[in-house]
Each structure stands twice: as structure tokens, then as C-alpha cells.
Coordinates of C-alpha atoms in Angstrom, one line a residue:
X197 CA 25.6 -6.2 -45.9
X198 CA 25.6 -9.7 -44.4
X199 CA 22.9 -11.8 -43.5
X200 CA 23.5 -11.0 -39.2
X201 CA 24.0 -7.2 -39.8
X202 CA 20.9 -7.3 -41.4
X203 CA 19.1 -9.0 -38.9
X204 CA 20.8 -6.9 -36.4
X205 CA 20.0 -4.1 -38.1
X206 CA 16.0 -4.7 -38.4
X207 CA 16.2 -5.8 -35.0
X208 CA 17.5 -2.7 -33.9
X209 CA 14.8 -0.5 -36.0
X210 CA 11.6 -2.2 -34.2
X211 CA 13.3 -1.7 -31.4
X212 CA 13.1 2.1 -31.6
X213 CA 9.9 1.1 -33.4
X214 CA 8.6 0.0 -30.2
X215 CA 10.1 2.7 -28.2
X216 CA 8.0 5.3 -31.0
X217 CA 4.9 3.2 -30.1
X218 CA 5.2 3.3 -26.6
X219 CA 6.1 7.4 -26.6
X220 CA 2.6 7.9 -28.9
X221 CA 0.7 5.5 -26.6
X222 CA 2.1 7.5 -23.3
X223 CA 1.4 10.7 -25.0
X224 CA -1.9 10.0 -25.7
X225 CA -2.4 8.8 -22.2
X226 CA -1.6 11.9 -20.8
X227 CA -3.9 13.6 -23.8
X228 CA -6.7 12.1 -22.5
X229 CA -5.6 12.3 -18.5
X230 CA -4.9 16.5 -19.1
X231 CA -8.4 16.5 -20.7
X232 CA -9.7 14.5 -17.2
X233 CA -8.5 17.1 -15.1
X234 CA -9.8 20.1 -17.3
X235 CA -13.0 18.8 -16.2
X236 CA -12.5 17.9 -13.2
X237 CA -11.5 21.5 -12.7
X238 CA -14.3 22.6 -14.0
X239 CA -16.1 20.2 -11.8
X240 CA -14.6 21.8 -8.2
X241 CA -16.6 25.2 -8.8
X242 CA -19.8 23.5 -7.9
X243 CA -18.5 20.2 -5.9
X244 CA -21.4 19.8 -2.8
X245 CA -20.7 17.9 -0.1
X246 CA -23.9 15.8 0.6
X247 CA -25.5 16.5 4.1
X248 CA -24.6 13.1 5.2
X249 CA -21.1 13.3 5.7
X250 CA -21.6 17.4 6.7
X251 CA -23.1 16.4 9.4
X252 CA -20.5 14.1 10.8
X253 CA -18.3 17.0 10.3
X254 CA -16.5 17.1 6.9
X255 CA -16.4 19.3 4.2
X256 CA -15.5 18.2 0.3
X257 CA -13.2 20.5 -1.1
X258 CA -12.1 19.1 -4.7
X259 CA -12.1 15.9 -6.9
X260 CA -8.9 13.8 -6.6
X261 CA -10.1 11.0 -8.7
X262 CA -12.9 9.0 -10.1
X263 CA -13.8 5.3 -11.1
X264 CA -16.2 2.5 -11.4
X265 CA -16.6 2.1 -7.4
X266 CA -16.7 5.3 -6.1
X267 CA -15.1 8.9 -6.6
X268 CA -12.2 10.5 -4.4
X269 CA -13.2 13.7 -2.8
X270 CA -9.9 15.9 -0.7
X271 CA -12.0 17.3 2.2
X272 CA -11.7 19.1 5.7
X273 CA -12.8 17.7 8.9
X274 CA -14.3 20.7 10.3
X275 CA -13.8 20.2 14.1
X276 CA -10.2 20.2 13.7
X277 CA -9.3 21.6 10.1
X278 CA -6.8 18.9 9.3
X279 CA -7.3 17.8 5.7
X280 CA -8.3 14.3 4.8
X281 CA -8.9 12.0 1.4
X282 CA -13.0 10.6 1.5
X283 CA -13.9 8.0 -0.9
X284 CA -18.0 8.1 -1.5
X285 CA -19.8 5.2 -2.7
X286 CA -23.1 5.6 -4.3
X287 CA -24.8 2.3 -3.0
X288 CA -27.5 2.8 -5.8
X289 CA -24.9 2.8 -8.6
X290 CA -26.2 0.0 -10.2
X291 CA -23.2 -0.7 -12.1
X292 CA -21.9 -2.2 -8.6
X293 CA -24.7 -3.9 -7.8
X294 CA -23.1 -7.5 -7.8
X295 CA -20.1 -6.0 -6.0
X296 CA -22.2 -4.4 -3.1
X297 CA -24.5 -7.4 -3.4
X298 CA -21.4 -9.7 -2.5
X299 CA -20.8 -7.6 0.7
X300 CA -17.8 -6.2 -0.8
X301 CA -18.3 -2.9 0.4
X302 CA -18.8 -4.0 3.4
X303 CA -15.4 -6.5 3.7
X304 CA -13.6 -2.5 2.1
X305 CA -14.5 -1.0 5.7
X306 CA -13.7 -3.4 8.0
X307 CA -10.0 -4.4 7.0
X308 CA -9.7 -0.5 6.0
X309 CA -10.5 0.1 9.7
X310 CA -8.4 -2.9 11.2
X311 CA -4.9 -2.2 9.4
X312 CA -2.8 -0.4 10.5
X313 CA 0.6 0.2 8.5
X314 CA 3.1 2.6 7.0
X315 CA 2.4 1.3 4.2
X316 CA -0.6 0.9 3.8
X317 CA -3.4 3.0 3.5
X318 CA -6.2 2.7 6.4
X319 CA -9.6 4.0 7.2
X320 CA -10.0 6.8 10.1
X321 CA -13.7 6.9 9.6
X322 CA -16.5 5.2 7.8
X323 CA -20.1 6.4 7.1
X324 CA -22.8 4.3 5.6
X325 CA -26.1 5.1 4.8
X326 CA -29.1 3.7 2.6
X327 CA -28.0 5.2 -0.7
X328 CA -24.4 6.6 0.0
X329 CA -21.5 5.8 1.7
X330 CA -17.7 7.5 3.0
X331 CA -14.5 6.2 3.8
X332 CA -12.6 8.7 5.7
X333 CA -8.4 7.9 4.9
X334 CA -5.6 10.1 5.5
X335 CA -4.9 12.1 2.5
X336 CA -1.6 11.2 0.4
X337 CA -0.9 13.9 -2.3
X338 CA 1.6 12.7 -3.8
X339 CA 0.0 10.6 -7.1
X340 CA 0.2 7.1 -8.0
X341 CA 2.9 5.0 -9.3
X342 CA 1.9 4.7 -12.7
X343 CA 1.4 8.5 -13.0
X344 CA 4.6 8.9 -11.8
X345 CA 5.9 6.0 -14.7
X346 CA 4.0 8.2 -17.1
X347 CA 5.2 11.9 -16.2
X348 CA 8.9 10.1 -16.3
X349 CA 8.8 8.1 -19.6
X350 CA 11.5 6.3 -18.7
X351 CA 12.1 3.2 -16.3
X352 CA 13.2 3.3 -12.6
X353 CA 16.9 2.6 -12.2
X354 CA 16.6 -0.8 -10.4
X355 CA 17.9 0.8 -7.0
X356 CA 15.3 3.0 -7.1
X357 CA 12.8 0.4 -8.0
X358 CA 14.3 -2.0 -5.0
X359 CA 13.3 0.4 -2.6
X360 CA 9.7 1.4 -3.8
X361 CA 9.3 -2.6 -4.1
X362 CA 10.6 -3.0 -0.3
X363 CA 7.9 -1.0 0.6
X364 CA 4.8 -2.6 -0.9
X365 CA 6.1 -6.1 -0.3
X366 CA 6.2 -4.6 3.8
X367 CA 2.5 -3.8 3.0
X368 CA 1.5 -6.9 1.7
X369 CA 3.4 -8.7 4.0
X370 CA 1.6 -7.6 7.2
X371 CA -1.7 -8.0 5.2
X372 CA -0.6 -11.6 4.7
X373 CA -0.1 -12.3 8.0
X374 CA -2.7 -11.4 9.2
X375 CA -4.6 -13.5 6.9
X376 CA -6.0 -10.1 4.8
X377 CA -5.7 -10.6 0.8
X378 CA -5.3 -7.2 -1.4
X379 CA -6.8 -8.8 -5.1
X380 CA -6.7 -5.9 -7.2
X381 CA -2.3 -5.0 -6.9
X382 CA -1.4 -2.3 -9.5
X383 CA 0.6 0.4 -9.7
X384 CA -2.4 2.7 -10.0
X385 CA -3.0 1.9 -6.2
X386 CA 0.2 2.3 -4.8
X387 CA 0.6 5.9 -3.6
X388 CA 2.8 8.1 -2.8
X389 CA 2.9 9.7 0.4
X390 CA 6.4 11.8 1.0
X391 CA 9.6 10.0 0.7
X392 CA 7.3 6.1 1.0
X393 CA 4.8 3.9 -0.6
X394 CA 1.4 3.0 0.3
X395 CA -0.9 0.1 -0.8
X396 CA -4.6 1.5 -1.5
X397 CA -8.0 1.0 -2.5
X398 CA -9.2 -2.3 -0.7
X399 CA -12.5 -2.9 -2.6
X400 CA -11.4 -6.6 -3.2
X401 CA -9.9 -7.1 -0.5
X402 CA -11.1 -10.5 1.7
X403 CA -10.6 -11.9 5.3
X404 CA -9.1 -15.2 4.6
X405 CA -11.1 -16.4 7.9
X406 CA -14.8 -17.0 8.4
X407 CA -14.4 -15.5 11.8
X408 CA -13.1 -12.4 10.6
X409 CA -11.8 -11.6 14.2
X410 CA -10.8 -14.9 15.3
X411 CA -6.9 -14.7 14.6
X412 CA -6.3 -17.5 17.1
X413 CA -8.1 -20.1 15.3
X414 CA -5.9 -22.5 12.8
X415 CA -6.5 -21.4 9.0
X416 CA -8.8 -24.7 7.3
X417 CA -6.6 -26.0 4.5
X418 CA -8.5 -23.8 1.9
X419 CA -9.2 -20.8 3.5
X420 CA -6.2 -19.3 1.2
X421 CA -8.6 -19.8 -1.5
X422 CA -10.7 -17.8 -3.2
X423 CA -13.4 -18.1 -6.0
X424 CA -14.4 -14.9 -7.9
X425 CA -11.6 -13.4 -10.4
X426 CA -10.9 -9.7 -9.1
X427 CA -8.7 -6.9 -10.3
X428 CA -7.0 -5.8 -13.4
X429 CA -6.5 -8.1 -16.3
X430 CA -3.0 -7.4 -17.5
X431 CA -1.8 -7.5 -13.5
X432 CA -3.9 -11.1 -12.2
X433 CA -2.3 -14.0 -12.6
X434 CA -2.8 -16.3 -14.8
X435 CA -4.6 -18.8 -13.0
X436 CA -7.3 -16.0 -12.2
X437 CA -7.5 -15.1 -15.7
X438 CA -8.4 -18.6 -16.7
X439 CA -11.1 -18.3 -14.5
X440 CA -12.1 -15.3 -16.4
X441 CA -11.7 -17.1 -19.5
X442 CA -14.1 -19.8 -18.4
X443 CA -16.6 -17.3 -17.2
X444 CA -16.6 -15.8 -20.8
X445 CA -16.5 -19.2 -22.0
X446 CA -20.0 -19.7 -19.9
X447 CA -18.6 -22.9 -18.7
X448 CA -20.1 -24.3 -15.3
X449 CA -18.1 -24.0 -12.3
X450 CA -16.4 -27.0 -10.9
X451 CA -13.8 -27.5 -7.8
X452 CA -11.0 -26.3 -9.4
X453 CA -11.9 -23.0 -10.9
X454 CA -10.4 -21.0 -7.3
X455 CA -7.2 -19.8 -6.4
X456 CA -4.8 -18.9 -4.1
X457 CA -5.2 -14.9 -3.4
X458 CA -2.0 -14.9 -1.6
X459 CA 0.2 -16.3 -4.3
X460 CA -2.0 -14.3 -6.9
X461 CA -1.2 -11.2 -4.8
X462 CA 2.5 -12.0 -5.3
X463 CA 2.0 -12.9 -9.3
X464 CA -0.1 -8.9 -9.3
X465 CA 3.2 -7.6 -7.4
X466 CA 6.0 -9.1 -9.9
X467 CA 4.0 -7.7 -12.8
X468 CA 4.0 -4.0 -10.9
X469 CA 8.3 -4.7 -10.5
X470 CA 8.5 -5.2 -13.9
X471 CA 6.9 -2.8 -14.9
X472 CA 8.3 0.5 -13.1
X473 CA 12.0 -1.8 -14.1
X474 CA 11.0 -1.7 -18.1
X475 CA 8.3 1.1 -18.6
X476 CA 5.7 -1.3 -20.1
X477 CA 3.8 -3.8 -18.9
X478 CA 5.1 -7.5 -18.6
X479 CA 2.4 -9.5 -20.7
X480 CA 1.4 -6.3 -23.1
X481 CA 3.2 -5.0 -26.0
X482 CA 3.1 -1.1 -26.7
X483 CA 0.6 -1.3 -30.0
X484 CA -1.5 -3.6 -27.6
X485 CA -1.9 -0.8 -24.7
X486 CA -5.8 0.5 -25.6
X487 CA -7.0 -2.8 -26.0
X488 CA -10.5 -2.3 -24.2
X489 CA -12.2 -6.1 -25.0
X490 CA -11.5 -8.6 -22.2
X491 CA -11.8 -11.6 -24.3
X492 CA -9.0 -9.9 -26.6
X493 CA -6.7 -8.9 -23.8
X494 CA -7.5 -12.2 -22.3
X495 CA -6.0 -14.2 -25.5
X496 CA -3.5 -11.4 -26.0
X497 CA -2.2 -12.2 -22.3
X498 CA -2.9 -15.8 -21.0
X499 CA -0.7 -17.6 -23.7
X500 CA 2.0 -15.3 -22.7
X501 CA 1.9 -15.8 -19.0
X502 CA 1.9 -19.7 -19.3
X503 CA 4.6 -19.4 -21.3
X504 CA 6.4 -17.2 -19.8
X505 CA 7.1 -14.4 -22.7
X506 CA 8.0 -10.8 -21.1
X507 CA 7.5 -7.8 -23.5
X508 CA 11.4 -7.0 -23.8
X509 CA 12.4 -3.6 -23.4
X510 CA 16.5 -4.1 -24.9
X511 CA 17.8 -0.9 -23.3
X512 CA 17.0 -2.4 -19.6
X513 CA 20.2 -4.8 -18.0
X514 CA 18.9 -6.0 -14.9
X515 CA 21.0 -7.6 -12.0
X516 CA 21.2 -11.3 -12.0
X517 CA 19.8 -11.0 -8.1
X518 CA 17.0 -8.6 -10.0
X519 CA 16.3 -11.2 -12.9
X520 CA 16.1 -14.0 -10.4
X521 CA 13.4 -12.6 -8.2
X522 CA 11.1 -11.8 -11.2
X523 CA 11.4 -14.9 -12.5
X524 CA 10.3 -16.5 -9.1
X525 CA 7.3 -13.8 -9.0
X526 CA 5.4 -14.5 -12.2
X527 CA 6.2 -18.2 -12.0
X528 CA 2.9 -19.8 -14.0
X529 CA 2.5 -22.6 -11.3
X530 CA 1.2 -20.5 -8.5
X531 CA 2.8 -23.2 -5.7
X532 CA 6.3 -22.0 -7.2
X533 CA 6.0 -18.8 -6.1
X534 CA 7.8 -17.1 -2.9
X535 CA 5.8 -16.3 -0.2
X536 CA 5.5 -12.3 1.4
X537 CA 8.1 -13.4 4.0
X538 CA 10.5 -15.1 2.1
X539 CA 10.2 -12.1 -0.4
X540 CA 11.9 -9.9 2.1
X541 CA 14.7 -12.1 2.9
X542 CA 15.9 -12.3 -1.0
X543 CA 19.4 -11.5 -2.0
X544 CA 18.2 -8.7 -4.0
X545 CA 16.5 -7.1 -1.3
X546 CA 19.6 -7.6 1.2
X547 CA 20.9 -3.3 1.0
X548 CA 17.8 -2.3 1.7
X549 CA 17.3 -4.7 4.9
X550 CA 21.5 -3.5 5.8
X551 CA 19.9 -0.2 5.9
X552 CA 16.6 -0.9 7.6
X553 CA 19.0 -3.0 10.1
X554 CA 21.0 -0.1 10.6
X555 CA 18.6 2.0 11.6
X556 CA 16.6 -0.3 13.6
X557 CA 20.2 -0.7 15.5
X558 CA 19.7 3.5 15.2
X559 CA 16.6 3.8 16.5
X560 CA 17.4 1.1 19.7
X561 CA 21.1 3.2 20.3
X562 CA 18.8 6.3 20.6
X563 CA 16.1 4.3 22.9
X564 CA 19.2 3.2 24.8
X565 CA 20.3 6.4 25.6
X566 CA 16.9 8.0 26.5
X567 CA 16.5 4.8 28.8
X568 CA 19.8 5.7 30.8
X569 CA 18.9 9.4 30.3
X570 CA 15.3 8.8 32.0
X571 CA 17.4 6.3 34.8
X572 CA 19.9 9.0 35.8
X573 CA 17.6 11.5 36.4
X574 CA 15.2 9.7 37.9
X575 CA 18.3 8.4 40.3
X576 CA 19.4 12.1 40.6
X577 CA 15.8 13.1 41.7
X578 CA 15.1 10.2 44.4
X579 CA 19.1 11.7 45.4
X580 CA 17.8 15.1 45.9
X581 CA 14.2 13.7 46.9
X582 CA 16.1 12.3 49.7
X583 CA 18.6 15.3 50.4
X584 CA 16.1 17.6 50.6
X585 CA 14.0 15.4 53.6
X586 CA 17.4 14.6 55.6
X587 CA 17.7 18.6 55.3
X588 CA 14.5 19.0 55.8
X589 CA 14.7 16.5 59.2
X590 CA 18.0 18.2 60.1
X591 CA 16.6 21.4 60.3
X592 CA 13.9 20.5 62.5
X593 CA 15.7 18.7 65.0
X594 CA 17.7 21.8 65.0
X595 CA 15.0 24.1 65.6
X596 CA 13.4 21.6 68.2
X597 CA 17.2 21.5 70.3
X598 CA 17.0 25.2 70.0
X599 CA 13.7 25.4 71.8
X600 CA 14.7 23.0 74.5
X601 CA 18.5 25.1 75.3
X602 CA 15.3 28.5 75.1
X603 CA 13.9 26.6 77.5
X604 CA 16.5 25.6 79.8
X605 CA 18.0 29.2 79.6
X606 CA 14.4 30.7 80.5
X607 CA 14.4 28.2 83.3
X608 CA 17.8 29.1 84.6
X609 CA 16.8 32.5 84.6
X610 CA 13.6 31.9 87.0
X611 CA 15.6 30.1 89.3

């Protein structure tokens, strides 16, 4: 055997290697996530809902999900019996303390309130008291992303990635213009809702204004900018990790440790592309997945992102429109990369916006036609409207001649 079928051949046994490593890691995963919902099942026989949140008229009636920040609770406003998702906060946790110290929870409620986007996933209610708190959000049953990526074990065929991708950036896009930054972009918090995406769980998300309200105003040249490293390691950008890194480094903070949220939001967003388009995560290798140390994923990741060096999955061939994007998205120089507009006018995205166009063009056909619809029979009404009083007239100066010709025959009759 030559030298190159050698090679060829080793390269093509840690390939399926990798593709062994990566179907133990994912079976583990869902190991441990079946083992989650046993007790969570066991769990729902004696969920209470606190007296709090009965009182303002809901009623818990299983655990969707639980985390760091809060747990997910399905519930049942009781007025009207409509089912809703409630997130509950326990504002004593004191694993949180620093977040609910920084008014985070706080920042959660208000944009949660204020959006309001197919995509994205709003407030309907909000509750806060001295130890507890409730977001009240419409209740999408259809899983996460990554649960999905799991249960599937293979990667999305890059139409059906462009389409879930469309969606999000839509999300993120009207976030972004309206000066809103997500900071914690993963697939774990896009849901699905029906035959569309949704952007959740806004516990770092920031106003980009001082005057939260004040959309008027011109932005200050660093408004964009933001100082504390949020969200998930192997999804922030790189420029947010180095942040990290110099926190674990205890290094003082000087005027360059911030960052751009919006163009880290995008960086978060190319990584979540990549990922449902080649199974694995971009900076992570499969024997790497249940790293738990920060400082280890940190050095595991960082290198890789400034350089640019993708975990490769060789079964995936990717459009040259495809490639391009992601290459543009996890750029290392965060000036590089596109903005949330300029996103949805890319090449690769151009089908989907052909079919959004078409039924926009749809939708204003149909608008058209209700419009004439409305106009005719508004026309034929004012028509009869008008027949009906000439007929109405006619018919009493009818009766009023035939009283006078009563009249003049009574008369004669005297005479």
C-alpha cells in the first residue's frame, strides 16, 4: 500500500472515529436527559403552585424545564383556561445573586414585555415579589433546537437549515433595530413553535440605550458596547471569551476589555448555523463535548476561533453561497462581520426572500381583493340606501296626491 492510500486510509478511520465519538457522546446525552425527565415526572405528582401567582390567576401544571436562573413551569390561566409557559425566579437563589444584583432580572421583563415578534418569544405577564418572581409567555411545545439535533443524530440538509436560520436572523433583526441585544444565542433557546422558530430566554438581554424608552434619541458612539461576558462559552465570540479569560486571569479592567453585543450576537448565531449544518459544534471536537472547566474549554476554544479552525465533519458539502456566509459570521475581527440587515439580503438567503416576496405579493393580491370586495358592497348598499329613500319618497307623494284627488272628489260630492 502506497504512502497516500495510507494516509487516505487513516484519514478515513478517524473519520468514522469521530463519527463513533460523537454517537457515544449524543447517547450519553440523551442517558442523562431520559434520566432528567424520570424525575421530573416524578416531580409533577406534587408540583404546587405558590400562592403568589394563584392569586393573579394561574395554575402550574408540570415541569417543562430547569436551570441556573429559574425553572419552566406549563400552567393554566384560570379565568380563561388557555394554557401558558411561566418561568419562576427565586430572587433568594443566591447562586444569582450578582445577576439579580446587576438588575438583570429586571432588564429580562421589560424587553420580554416590549417585543413583539413571530419570532420571538415575549412576555404576556410578569409578577414580582420579594422572594419570587413569574414571567407569564405563550407556551411553545415543540422543544428546542438542539433537542431536535440530538433526537435526529444527523445534520440538517442545508435547505432546511436556511429556513430555520431565516427565522432567527428575523428575530434578531427586529431586536437589533430596535437597539435590544439577545447575549446568550444558542440552539438550546431557539424553540420550536409549529412549522417556525422562536428566539427565547432573555436573561441577558440589554437595552443598548440609557433611556430605555427614548427610541428617538441618536445612539452615543458606544452604546453598542457592552462590558460583562454573557452566555455560553463554546457559542460567544471570541472577543467576549477573552474577556472571560482575563477575568480568570484576575487581570484589572482597562478600556478595551468591552465589546460589541450586536456583532457578538451575530458571531453566537454563525456558531448555531454551523452547528444544525454539521451536527457538532464549530470550535469543539466530539471527545471534547463534557468538558465542564471554563479555563479548559476556554484554551480548548479561543486559539481555535482566532484562527479560524472549524471541527470538520467530511460527510457535509456545503454550497459555496452556504460556505460564504459562515465564513463572514465567525469572522475573528468582530468589525468584519455582516450586520442583522445585511444578513437577510445574502445570496444564500435569496429562495427563501423569493418565497417570503411571493407571499407578501399573496397576502396584498388577497388585501386587494377584500378592499374592492368591502368598495362594491359598500357602493351597492349607499345604491340601495338610496333606492330605498327615492321609493320610500315616491310612495309618499303618492299617498299624499291620493289624499288631495280624496279630497277634491269629497268636495265635488258636497257641492
Amino acid at each position: 500500500m502506497s504512502k497516500k492510500e495510507c494516509k487516505e486510509s487513516s484519514s478515513e478511520r478517524d473519520s468514522t472515529n469521530d463519527h463513533e465519538k460523537i454517537r457515544l457522546k449524543i447517547d450519553e446525552t440523551k442517558e442523562i436527559s431520559s434520566k432528567s425527565s424520570n424525575r421530573n415526572e416524578v416531580s409533577l405528582k406534587t408540583i404546587e403552585t405558590p400562592k403568589q401567582l394563584l392569586s393573579n390567576g394561574y395554575q402550574y401544571i408540570e415541569l417543562i424545564d430547569e436551570g441556573t436562573y429559574g425553572k419552566i413551569f406549563s400552567a393554566r390561566k384560570l379565568k380563561t383556561g388557555s394554557m401558558v409557559a411561566i418561568k419562576q425566579i427565586d430572587r433568594m437563589n443566591s447562586r444569582i445573586k450578582s445577576w439579580l444584583d446587576n438588575k438583570c432580572l429586571d432588564q429580562e421583563m421589560k424587553i420580554m414585555l416590549s417585543i413583539n415578534h413571530n419570532n420571538l418569544i415575549g412576555a404576556l405577564d410578569v409578577f414580582k415579589f420579594r422572594t419570587i418572581a413569574f414571567i407569564v409567555m405563550p407556551l411553545v411545545d415543540g422543544g428546542n433546537v438542539k433537542s431536535l439535533l440530538l433526537q435526529r443524530m444527523k445534520p440538517f440538509e442545508e435547505m432546511q437549515a436556511r429556513r430555520m436560520f431565516y427565522d432567527v436572523v428575523q428575530g434578531l433583526d427586529y431586536l437589533h433595530r430596535n437597539h435590544i441585544v439577545h447575549r446568550d444565542i444558542k440552539l438550546e433557546n431557539i424553540l420550536i413553535n409549529e412549522n417556525r422558530l422562536m428566539l427565547a430566554d432573555f436573561g441577558f438581554a440589554k437595552f443598548l440605550r440609557n433611556e430605555m424608552n427614548n427610541f428617538e434619541q441618536n445612539l452615543p458612539n458606544d452604546s453598542a458596547f457592552c462590558y460583562s461576558p454573557c452566555g455560553t462559552v463554546e457559542y460567544t465570540s471570541p472577543e467576549v471569551n477573552w474577556i472571560r479569560i482575563s477575568y480568570l486571569r484576575e487581570e484589572s479592567k482597562s478600556i478595551n476589555q468591552r465589546y460589541d453585543a450586536k456583532s457578538a450576537d451575530i458571531y453566537s448565531l454563525g456558531v448555531c448555523l454551523y452547528e444544525i449544518l454539521h451536527l457538532f459544534k464549530a470550535f469543539i471536537r466530539p471527545e471534547e463535548i463534557f468538558v465542564l472547566d471554563i479555563a479548559t474549554k476556554l484554551n480548548l476554544i479561543y486559539p481555535r476561533q482566532m484562527q479560524m479552525k472549524l471541527t470538520k465533519n467530511p460527510q457535509v458539502i456545503l454550497s459555496t453561497e452556504c460556505s460564504n456566509l459562515l465564513w463572514r459570521l465567525l469572522r475573528p475581527d468582530p468589525t468584519k462581520r455582516p450586520r442583522s440587515d445585511e444578513i437577510l439580503s445574502d445570496v444564500w438567503l435569496t429562495p427563501i426572500l423569493s418565497i417570503e416576496q411571493r407571499k407578501l405579493e399573496k397576502l396584498k393580491a388577497i388585501n386587494t381583493l377584500i378592499q374592492e370586495y368591502l368598495l362594491l358592497e359598500n357602493q351597492e348598499y349607499t345604491e340601495k340606501m338610496r333606492a330605498d329613500k327615492f321609493q320610500s319618497h315616491s310612495l309618499n307623494r303618492s299617498a299624499e296626491n291620493d289624499k288631495q284627488i280624496i279630497k277634491k272628489q269629497e268636495k265635488n260630492n258636497l257641492e
